[in-house]
Coordinates of C-alpha atoms and ligand atoms in Angstrom, one line a residue:
X190 CA 21.4 -4.9 3.7
X191 CA 20.0 -4.7 6.9
X192 CA 22.2 -4.5 9.9
X193 CA 19.8 -7.2 11.1
X194 CA 20.9 -11.1 10.9
X195 CA 21.1 -12.2 7.2
X196 CA 18.4 -14.9 6.3
X197 CA 18.5 -18.2 4.2
X198 CA 16.7 -16.7 1.2
X199 CA 17.7 -17.9 -2.4
X200 CA 19.0 -15.4 -5.0
X201 CA 15.9 -13.6 -5.6
X202 CA 16.4 -12.0 -8.8
X203 CA 16.0 -14.9 -11.0
X204 CA 13.1 -16.0 -9.1
X205 CA 9.4 -15.8 -10.2
X206 CA 7.0 -13.9 -7.8
X207 CA 5.2 -17.3 -6.3
X208 CA 8.5 -18.6 -5.4
X209 CA 9.7 -15.4 -4.1
X210 CA 6.8 -14.8 -1.9
X211 CA 6.5 -18.4 -0.3
X212 CA 10.2 -18.0 0.6
X213 CA 10.3 -14.4 1.4
X214 CA 12.2 -13.5 4.6
X215 CA 12.6 -17.2 5.7
X216 CA 15.7 -17.7 8.0
X217 CA 18.3 -20.2 7.0
X218 CA 16.9 -23.7 7.9
X219 CA 17.8 -24.7 11.6
X220 CA 17.4 -28.6 12.6
X221 CA 14.2 -29.2 14.7
X222 CA 13.3 -25.6 14.2
X223 CA 10.2 -24.3 12.6
X224 CA 10.4 -22.9 9.0
X225 CA 8.9 -19.5 9.9
X226 CA 9.9 -19.0 13.5
X227 CA 6.7 -17.8 15.9
X228 CA 6.3 -14.2 17.1
X229 CA 8.9 -13.1 19.5
X230 CA 6.7 -11.4 22.5
X231 CA 9.0 -9.6 24.2
X232 CA 9.5 -6.0 25.7
X233 CA 13.0 -6.4 26.5
X234 CA 16.0 -8.9 25.8
X235 CA 18.5 -10.5 28.0
X236 CA 21.3 -7.8 27.7
X237 CA 24.2 -8.6 30.4
X238 CA 27.1 -6.3 30.4
X239 CA 27.6 -3.7 27.6
X240 CA 24.7 -2.6 25.3
X241 CA 25.0 -4.8 22.2
X242 CA 22.5 -5.4 19.5
X243 CA 20.7 -6.7 17.6
X244 CA 18.1 -7.2 20.4
X245 CA 18.0 -4.9 23.1
X246 CA 14.7 -3.4 23.7
X247 CA 11.3 -3.8 21.8
X248 CA 10.6 -0.4 20.7
X249 CA 13.6 -0.6 18.7
X250 CA 14.0 -3.9 17.4
X251 CA 12.4 -7.2 17.4
X252 CA 13.4 -10.6 15.4
X253 CA 9.9 -11.2 14.1
X254 CA 10.2 -7.7 12.4
X255 CA 13.5 -8.5 11.1
X256 CA 12.3 -11.3 9.0
X257 CA 9.2 -9.4 8.0
X258 CA 11.4 -6.5 6.9
X259 CA 13.5 -8.9 5.2
X260 CA 10.4 -10.5 3.2
X261 CA 9.1 -7.3 2.4
X262 CA 12.5 -5.9 0.9
X263 CA 12.8 -9.0 -1.2
X264 CA 9.3 -8.4 -2.8
X265 CA 9.8 -4.7 -3.1
X266 CA 13.3 -4.7 -4.1
X267 CA 14.3 -8.4 -5.3
X268 CA 18.0 -8.9 -5.3
X269 CA 19.1 -5.4 -4.3
X270 CA 20.2 -4.0 -1.3
X271 CA 17.3 -2.3 0.6
X272 CA 16.5 -1.2 3.8
X273 CA 12.9 -1.8 5.2
X274 CA 11.3 -0.5 8.2
X275 CA 7.7 -1.9 9.4
X276 CA 5.3 0.4 11.1
X277 CA 2.1 -0.1 13.3
X278 CA 0.0 1.1 10.2
X279 CA 0.1 2.8 6.9
X280 CA -0.3 6.3 8.1
X281 CA 2.6 5.5 10.6
X282 CA 4.7 4.5 7.8
X283 CA 3.7 7.7 5.8
X284 CA 3.9 10.2 8.5
X285 CA 7.5 8.5 9.2
X286 CA 8.8 9.6 5.8
X287 CA 7.2 12.9 5.7
X288 CA 8.0 14.2 8.9
X289 CA 11.6 12.6 9.2
X290 CA 12.8 14.4 5.8
X291 CA 10.9 17.8 5.9
X292 CA 12.0 20.5 8.2
X293 CA 10.5 23.8 9.0
X294 CA 10.7 26.1 5.8
X295 CA 11.0 22.9 3.4
X296 CA 8.5 22.5 0.6
X297 CA 6.6 19.0 0.2
X298 CA 4.5 18.2 -2.8
X299 CA 1.5 16.0 -2.3
X300 CA -1.3 14.6 -4.6
X301 CA -4.6 16.5 -4.0
X302 CA -6.4 13.4 -4.8
X303 CA -4.8 10.8 -2.6
X304 CA -5.4 9.0 0.6
X305 CA -8.1 10.8 2.6
X306 CA -5.9 11.3 5.8
X307 CA -3.3 13.3 3.7
X308 CA -5.0 16.5 4.3
X309 CA -4.6 15.9 7.9
X310 CA -1.1 15.4 7.6
X311 CA -0.8 18.5 5.3
X312 CA -2.2 20.6 8.2
X313 CA 0.2 19.2 10.8
X314 CA 3.1 19.9 8.6
X315 CA 2.0 23.2 7.8
X316 CA 1.5 23.9 11.6
X317 CA 5.2 23.1 12.0
X318 CA 6.2 25.6 9.2
X319 CA 6.7 23.1 6.3
X320 CA 5.1 24.3 3.0
X321 CA 3.0 22.0 1.2
X322 CA 2.0 22.4 -2.7
X323 CA -0.6 20.1 -4.1
X324 CA -1.6 18.9 -7.9
X325 CA -3.5 16.1 -9.2
X326 CA -2.1 12.5 -9.9
X327 CA -3.1 12.7 -13.3
X328 CA -1.1 13.7 -16.4
X329 CA 2.0 14.1 -13.9
X330 CA 0.5 17.5 -13.1
X331 CA 2.6 17.5 -9.9
X332 CA 5.6 18.5 -12.3
X333 CA 4.1 21.8 -12.4
X334 CA 4.6 22.5 -8.6
X335 CA 8.1 20.6 -8.1
X336 CA 10.4 23.7 -8.1
X337 CA 12.6 23.8 -5.1
X338 CA 10.9 21.0 -3.0
X339 CA 12.5 18.8 -0.5
X340 CA 10.1 15.8 -1.3
X341 CA 7.7 14.7 -3.9
X342 CA 5.0 12.4 -2.6
X343 CA 3.1 10.2 -5.5
X344 CA 0.2 7.9 -5.0
X345 CA -0.4 5.8 -8.1
X346 CA -2.9 4.3 -8.5
X347 CA -4.5 7.0 -6.5
X348 CA -7.2 5.9 -4.0
X349 CA -9.9 6.1 -4.7
X350 CA -10.0 7.8 -8.1
X351 CA -7.5 5.4 -9.8
X352 CA -5.6 7.8 -11.4
X353 CA -2.1 7.0 -12.6
X354 CA 1.2 8.9 -13.3
X355 CA 4.3 8.1 -14.8
X356 CA 6.6 7.6 -12.0
X357 CA 9.9 7.6 -14.0
X358 CA 9.2 11.1 -15.5
X359 CA 8.3 12.5 -12.0
X360 CA 11.3 10.9 -10.7
X361 CA 13.9 12.4 -13.4
X362 CA 12.4 15.7 -13.1
X363 CA 12.3 15.5 -9.2
X364 CA 16.0 14.3 -9.3
X365 CA 17.2 16.9 -11.6
X366 CA 16.1 19.6 -9.0
X367 CA 17.5 17.8 -5.9
X368 CA 14.1 16.6 -4.7
X369 CA 13.6 13.1 -2.9
X370 CA 10.5 11.0 -4.3
X371 CA 8.4 8.7 -2.1
X372 CA 5.6 6.4 -3.7
X373 CA 2.5 5.3 -1.9
X374 CA 2.7 1.9 -3.3
X375 CA -0.6 0.6 -1.2
X376 CA -3.0 -0.4 -3.9
X377 CA -0.5 -1.9 -6.5
X378 CA 1.3 -4.0 -3.8
X379 CA 5.1 -5.1 -4.6
X380 CA 3.6 -7.6 -6.9
X381 CA 1.8 -5.1 -9.1
X382 CA 4.6 -2.3 -9.3
X383 CA 8.1 -1.7 -7.6
X384 CA 8.7 2.1 -7.1
X385 CA 12.4 1.3 -6.4
X386 CA 12.9 0.0 -9.8
X387 CA 11.2 3.1 -11.4
X388 CA 13.6 5.5 -9.4
X389 CA 11.8 6.5 -6.4
X390 CA 13.9 7.1 -3.2
X391 CA 11.1 5.4 -1.0
X392 CA 8.6 2.9 -1.5
X393 CA 5.9 3.3 1.3
X394 CA 2.7 1.3 1.8
X395 CA -0.2 0.1 4.0
X396 CA 0.4 -3.5 4.5
X397 CA -3.4 -3.5 6.0
X398 CA -4.6 -3.9 2.6
X399 CA -3.6 -6.2 -0.5
X400 CA -0.1 -7.0 1.0
X401 CA -1.8 -8.9 3.9
X402 CA -5.0 -9.5 2.4
X403 CA -7.1 -10.8 5.0
X404 CA -8.5 -7.9 6.7
X405 CA -7.3 -8.7 10.0
X406 CA -4.2 -6.5 10.9
X407 CA -3.0 -3.0 10.4
X408 CA 0.7 -2.7 9.3
X409 CA 2.7 -0.1 7.3
X410 CA 6.2 -0.3 5.8
X411 CA 8.6 1.8 4.3
X412 CA 11.7 0.6 1.8
X413 CA 14.7 2.7 0.7
X414 CA 17.9 2.1 -0.9
X415 CA 19.8 4.7 0.9
X416 CA 21.0 3.7 4.3
X417 CA 21.1 7.4 5.8
X418 CA 17.5 7.9 4.7
X419 CA 16.5 4.7 6.3
X420 CA 18.3 5.6 9.4
X421 CA 16.2 8.6 9.8
X422 CA 12.9 6.7 9.2
X423 CA 14.0 4.2 11.7
X424 CA 14.9 6.9 14.3
X425 CA 11.4 8.4 13.7
X426 CA 10.0 5.2 14.7
X427 CA 12.1 4.8 17.9
X428 CA 10.8 8.4 18.6
X429 CA 7.2 8.0 18.0
X430 CA 6.8 4.4 18.9
X431 CA 4.6 3.6 16.3
X432 CA 5.9 -0.3 16.1
X433 CA 3.9 -3.2 15.0
X434 CA 3.1 -5.9 17.7
X435 CA 5.1 -9.2 17.2
X436 CA 1.7 -11.0 16.6
X437 CA 0.7 -8.5 13.6
X438 CA 4.3 -8.8 12.2
X439 CA 4.0 -12.5 12.2
X440 CA 0.7 -12.7 10.6
X441 CA 1.8 -10.2 8.0
X442 CA 4.8 -12.7 7.3
X443 CA 2.5 -15.7 7.2
X444 CA 0.1 -13.7 4.7
X445 CA 2.9 -12.8 2.3
X446 CA 3.4 -16.7 1.4
X447 CA 0.0 -16.1 -0.5
X448 CA 0.4 -12.7 -2.1
X449 CA 0.7 -14.0 -5.5
X450 CA -2.1 -16.6 -5.3
X451 CA -4.3 -13.7 -3.8
X452 CA -3.1 -11.0 -6.3
X453 CA -3.6 -13.2 -9.5
X454 CA -7.2 -14.0 -8.5
X455 CA -8.4 -10.6 -7.1
X456 CA -6.6 -8.9 -10.1
X457 CA -8.5 -11.2 -12.4
X458 CA -11.8 -10.5 -10.6
X459 CA -11.4 -6.7 -10.6
X460 CA -10.8 -7.0 -14.5
X461 CA -13.9 -9.3 -15.0
X462 CA -16.0 -6.8 -12.6
X463 CA -14.6 -3.8 -14.9
X464 CA -15.6 -5.5 -18.1
X465 CA -19.0 -6.6 -16.6
X466 CA -19.6 -3.0 -16.0
X467 CA -18.6 -1.7 -19.0
X468 CA -21.4 -0.5 -21.1
X469 CA -24.2 -0.7 -18.4
X470 CA -26.6 2.4 -18.5
X471 CA -26.8 3.0 -14.9
X472 CA -22.9 2.8 -14.5
X473 CA -20.7 5.9 -15.1
X474 CA -17.1 6.9 -14.3
X475 CA -16.1 3.4 -14.5
X476 CA -12.2 3.1 -13.6
X477 CA -9.8 0.3 -13.5
X478 CA -6.1 0.9 -14.7
X479 CA -6.4 -2.6 -16.3
X480 CA -9.0 -2.0 -18.8
X481 CA -7.6 -1.0 -22.4
X482 CA -10.0 1.7 -22.5
X483 CA -9.4 3.6 -19.2
X484 CA -7.5 6.8 -19.4
X485 CA -4.8 5.1 -17.0
X486 CA -4.3 2.1 -18.9
X487 CA -1.3 3.4 -21.0
X488 CA 1.0 4.6 -18.3
X489 CA 0.1 1.7 -15.8
X490 CA 0.7 -0.8 -18.5
X491 CA 4.3 0.6 -18.9
X492 CA 5.0 0.7 -15.2
X493 CA 2.8 -2.0 -13.7
X494 CA 2.6 -5.6 -13.7
X495 CA -0.6 -5.9 -12.4
X496 CA -3.5 -3.3 -12.0
X497 CA -4.6 -4.1 -8.5
X498 CA -8.0 -5.3 -6.8
X499 CA -9.8 -1.9 -6.9
X500 CA -12.7 -0.7 -9.2
X501 CA -14.4 2.4 -9.0
X502 CA -17.7 3.5 -10.6
X503 CA -20.7 5.7 -10.0
X504 CA -24.3 4.9 -9.8
X505 CA -26.8 7.5 -10.6
X506 CA -27.3 8.9 -6.9
X507 CA -27.0 7.9 -3.5
X508 CA -30.1 6.0 -2.7
X509 CA -29.2 4.1 -5.9
X510 CA -25.9 3.3 -4.5
X511 CA -27.3 2.4 -1.2
X512 CA -29.7 0.0 -2.8
X513 CA -27.1 -1.5 -4.4
X514 CA -24.7 -2.1 -1.4
X515 CA -27.6 -3.7 0.7
X516 CA -28.6 -6.0 -2.2
X517 CA -25.0 -7.5 -2.4
X518 CA -24.9 -11.0 -0.6
X519 CA -21.2 -11.9 -1.3
X520 CA -19.8 -8.4 -1.0
X521 CA -19.2 -6.8 2.5
X522 CA -20.1 -3.2 2.9
X523 CA -16.8 -2.1 4.6
X524 CA -13.9 0.3 3.8
X525 CA -10.5 -0.7 3.1
X526 CA -9.6 -2.9 0.3
X527 CA -7.4 -5.7 -0.8
X528 CA -8.8 -8.3 1.1
X529 CA -9.6 -12.0 0.2
X530 CA -13.4 -11.1 0.6
X531 CA -14.8 -8.5 -1.7
X532 CA -15.7 -5.6 0.3
X533 CA -17.3 -2.1 -1.3
X534 CA -18.5 1.1 0.1
X535 CA -20.4 4.3 -1.0
X536 CA -17.2 6.3 -0.6
X537 CA -19.2 9.6 -0.1
X538 CA -20.2 8.4 3.2
X539 CA -17.1 9.6 4.9
X540 CA -17.2 13.1 3.5
X541 CA -13.3 13.2 2.9
X542 CA -12.9 12.5 -0.8
X543 CA -14.2 14.8 -3.6
X544 CA -16.4 12.0 -5.2
X545 CA -20.1 12.1 -6.3
X546 CA -22.8 10.8 -3.9
X547 CA -23.4 7.4 -6.0
X548 CA -19.4 6.6 -6.1
X549 CA -18.8 3.1 -5.3
X550 CA -15.2 2.0 -4.4
X551 CA -15.1 -1.8 -5.0
X552 CA -12.3 -4.4 -3.9
X553 CA -12.5 -7.6 -5.7
X554 CA -12.0 -10.5 -3.1
X555 CA -10.7 -14.1 -4.0
X556 CA -14.2 -15.4 -4.7
X557 CA -14.9 -17.5 -7.8
X558 CA -15.3 -14.9 -10.8
X559 CA -18.6 -16.4 -11.8
X560 CA -19.9 -16.1 -8.2
X561 CA -18.8 -12.6 -7.6
X562 CA -20.1 -11.1 -11.2
X563 CA -23.2 -12.7 -10.9
X564 CA -24.0 -11.3 -7.3
X565 CA -23.0 -7.9 -8.3
X566 CA -25.3 -8.1 -11.6
X567 CA -28.0 -9.3 -9.6
X568 CA -27.7 -6.6 -7.1
X569 CA -27.5 -3.9 -9.9
X570 CA -30.6 -5.3 -11.2
X571 CA -32.3 -5.2 -7.8
X572 CA -31.1 -1.4 -7.2
X573 CA -32.4 -0.5 -10.8
X574 CA -35.7 -1.6 -10.1
X575 CA -35.9 0.3 -6.9
X576 CA -36.7 -2.4 -4.7
Ligands
LIG105 C1 -5.1 2.7 3.9 C2 -4.1 3.7 3.2 C3 -3.2 4.6 3.7 C4 -3.0 4.2 5.3 O1 -3.1 2.8 5.9 P1 -3.4 2.4 7.2 O2 -3.0 1.0 7.6 O3 -4.9 2.5 7.3 O4 -2.9 3.2 8.2 C5 -2.4 5.1 3.3 N1 -2.1 5.2 1.7 C6 -3.2 4.5 1.1 C7 -3.0 4.7 -0.3 C8 -4.2 3.6 1.7 O5 -4.9 2.8 1.0

C-alpha cells in the first residue's frame, strides 16, 4: 500500500459501495478522537534531528491527504494494493501523469474528443518534443494510432460527447505493444467504473465533479498499482507543487461518505431526463450511455456499473438553447458537472468543443425526479413557443 500510516478500514472487497463509501479512509478509532480528524493546517511539521517521515514539509505530505488518498484508493481499487496521489485540480493530475511519463521523442495518444483543456496540454507536450497522435473515442478508433506509443490516454465516457470505448480491448492492444494506459474516470466516478479492474495502469480524475459533488472545491487524483509509476507522479507533484489545500482535502473526504447516495439519485435523474427527452421533436443528438438505444450503451453496460449524471442533447439553434437555459428554474446555468444541484450549459459558448450551437450539456442533480423533469419539460415548452 502507501508508505503512509495504515488506517482502520474494514476488508473492502466484500463490502457494498455504500458501506465502502461511508467508511473509506477512516483511521482506526482512537478514544476521544473524532471519526474523521479535521484538516491539518501545517506548512511544516516538528522535525527534530534527522529528516524522517511521514510528515516533514507541507508540499510533500499532509495527514489530511493521507486519509483522503486512502479513501479514494479504496473506492477505485477495493481490496487491492493501490497508490493514490491527490492534486489541486483534475488538470494538475492529468498533467502529472502525461508530463511525468512522456519524454522528448516519445509518442502519446490522446482522444480528439476529450476534455477541452487536453488540446492545450497537447501543444505543451509538442513544444517539449513529445509526439502526439489523436483519434476519436468511439469504436476504439485509438487502436489505429497506438503503434510504438509510450502512453495511451482514454476518456470514457467522453466529455461532452458521451462516447464510450472498450477499455479492456484498448488496454490489451496497448500492453501488447508496451504502451501504458491511463483512463480519465471523471465522468463515471469510481462508483460507475473502475479502470484498474479493466487493466489500466492509471485511473485519473477530476475530483471537482461527481466525486465530491457539491460544486465547492477543485481536486484531482491519480491511482495506480505500480509503485514506481506512482513515485514518478508523486515526484511531479513535489516539483510542480500542485497540491490540494488541507481544507479542500478534508471537505472532499467528508463528501465521499455520500457518494453512493448522490450517485444513485443523480444517475436515476439522468436516465429519467434522457427518457423524457426521447422522442421530443425539438431534441436531436440525445446521448446518455444508460439509455438502451444509445450507441454507447452496449460497451458501457459491459464495463460500467452506473452511467453517470451527464446527458447531452441538441436544440434547433443557439437562440432556442438560450431560451431553454433561461427558462429553467431548478437548473443552474453553469459549467462543470456532477453536483447535487442540477447544472446545464450551452456548451458552444466556450468555443473549445466541436459541438453544434444548440448543444446542451446537462448534469442531473439530486433533486426529486418529478420536480426536475417537470422543470425541464416546462422550459422546453417555453423555449419552443419562442417566449
Ligand atoms: C473537469 C475535467 C477535467 C479537469 O478537472 P479540473 O478539476 O477542472 O482541473 C479533466 N477531465 C475531465 C473529463 C473533466 O470533466
